[in-house]
XYZ file of C-alpha atoms in Angstrom:
30
model
C -12.868 -14.479 9.710
C -14.474 -11.119 9.748
C -15.216 -9.631 6.233
C -14.291 -5.821 7.494
C -11.113 -7.256 9.043
C -10.307 -8.505 5.838
C -11.377 -5.466 3.557
C -9.440 -3.486 6.010
C -6.168 -5.613 5.677
C -6.467 -5.653 2.104
C -6.970 -1.569 1.989
C -3.802 -1.398 4.055
C -1.694 -3.432 2.208
C -2.426 -1.790 -1.316
C -2.047 1.689 0.489
C 1.674 0.648 1.641
C 2.537 -0.870 -1.581
C 1.461 2.405 -3.452
C 3.424 4.526 -1.146
C 6.383 2.218 -1.362
C 6.145 2.715 -5.200
C 5.920 6.596 -5.088
C 8.947 6.591 -2.735
C 10.541 4.475 -5.404
C 9.911 6.847 -8.277
C 11.020 9.654 -6.263
C 14.187 8.285 -5.428
C 14.612 6.830 -9.107
C 14.353 10.504 -10.462
C 16.596 11.920 -8.085
């Protein structure tokens, strides 16, 4: 398993999770 691939996958997962929380927060405030 390539370390760079694992790091990229982890970063992508973290960014996606943050975006989902941000959208959910906007929907909740609205």
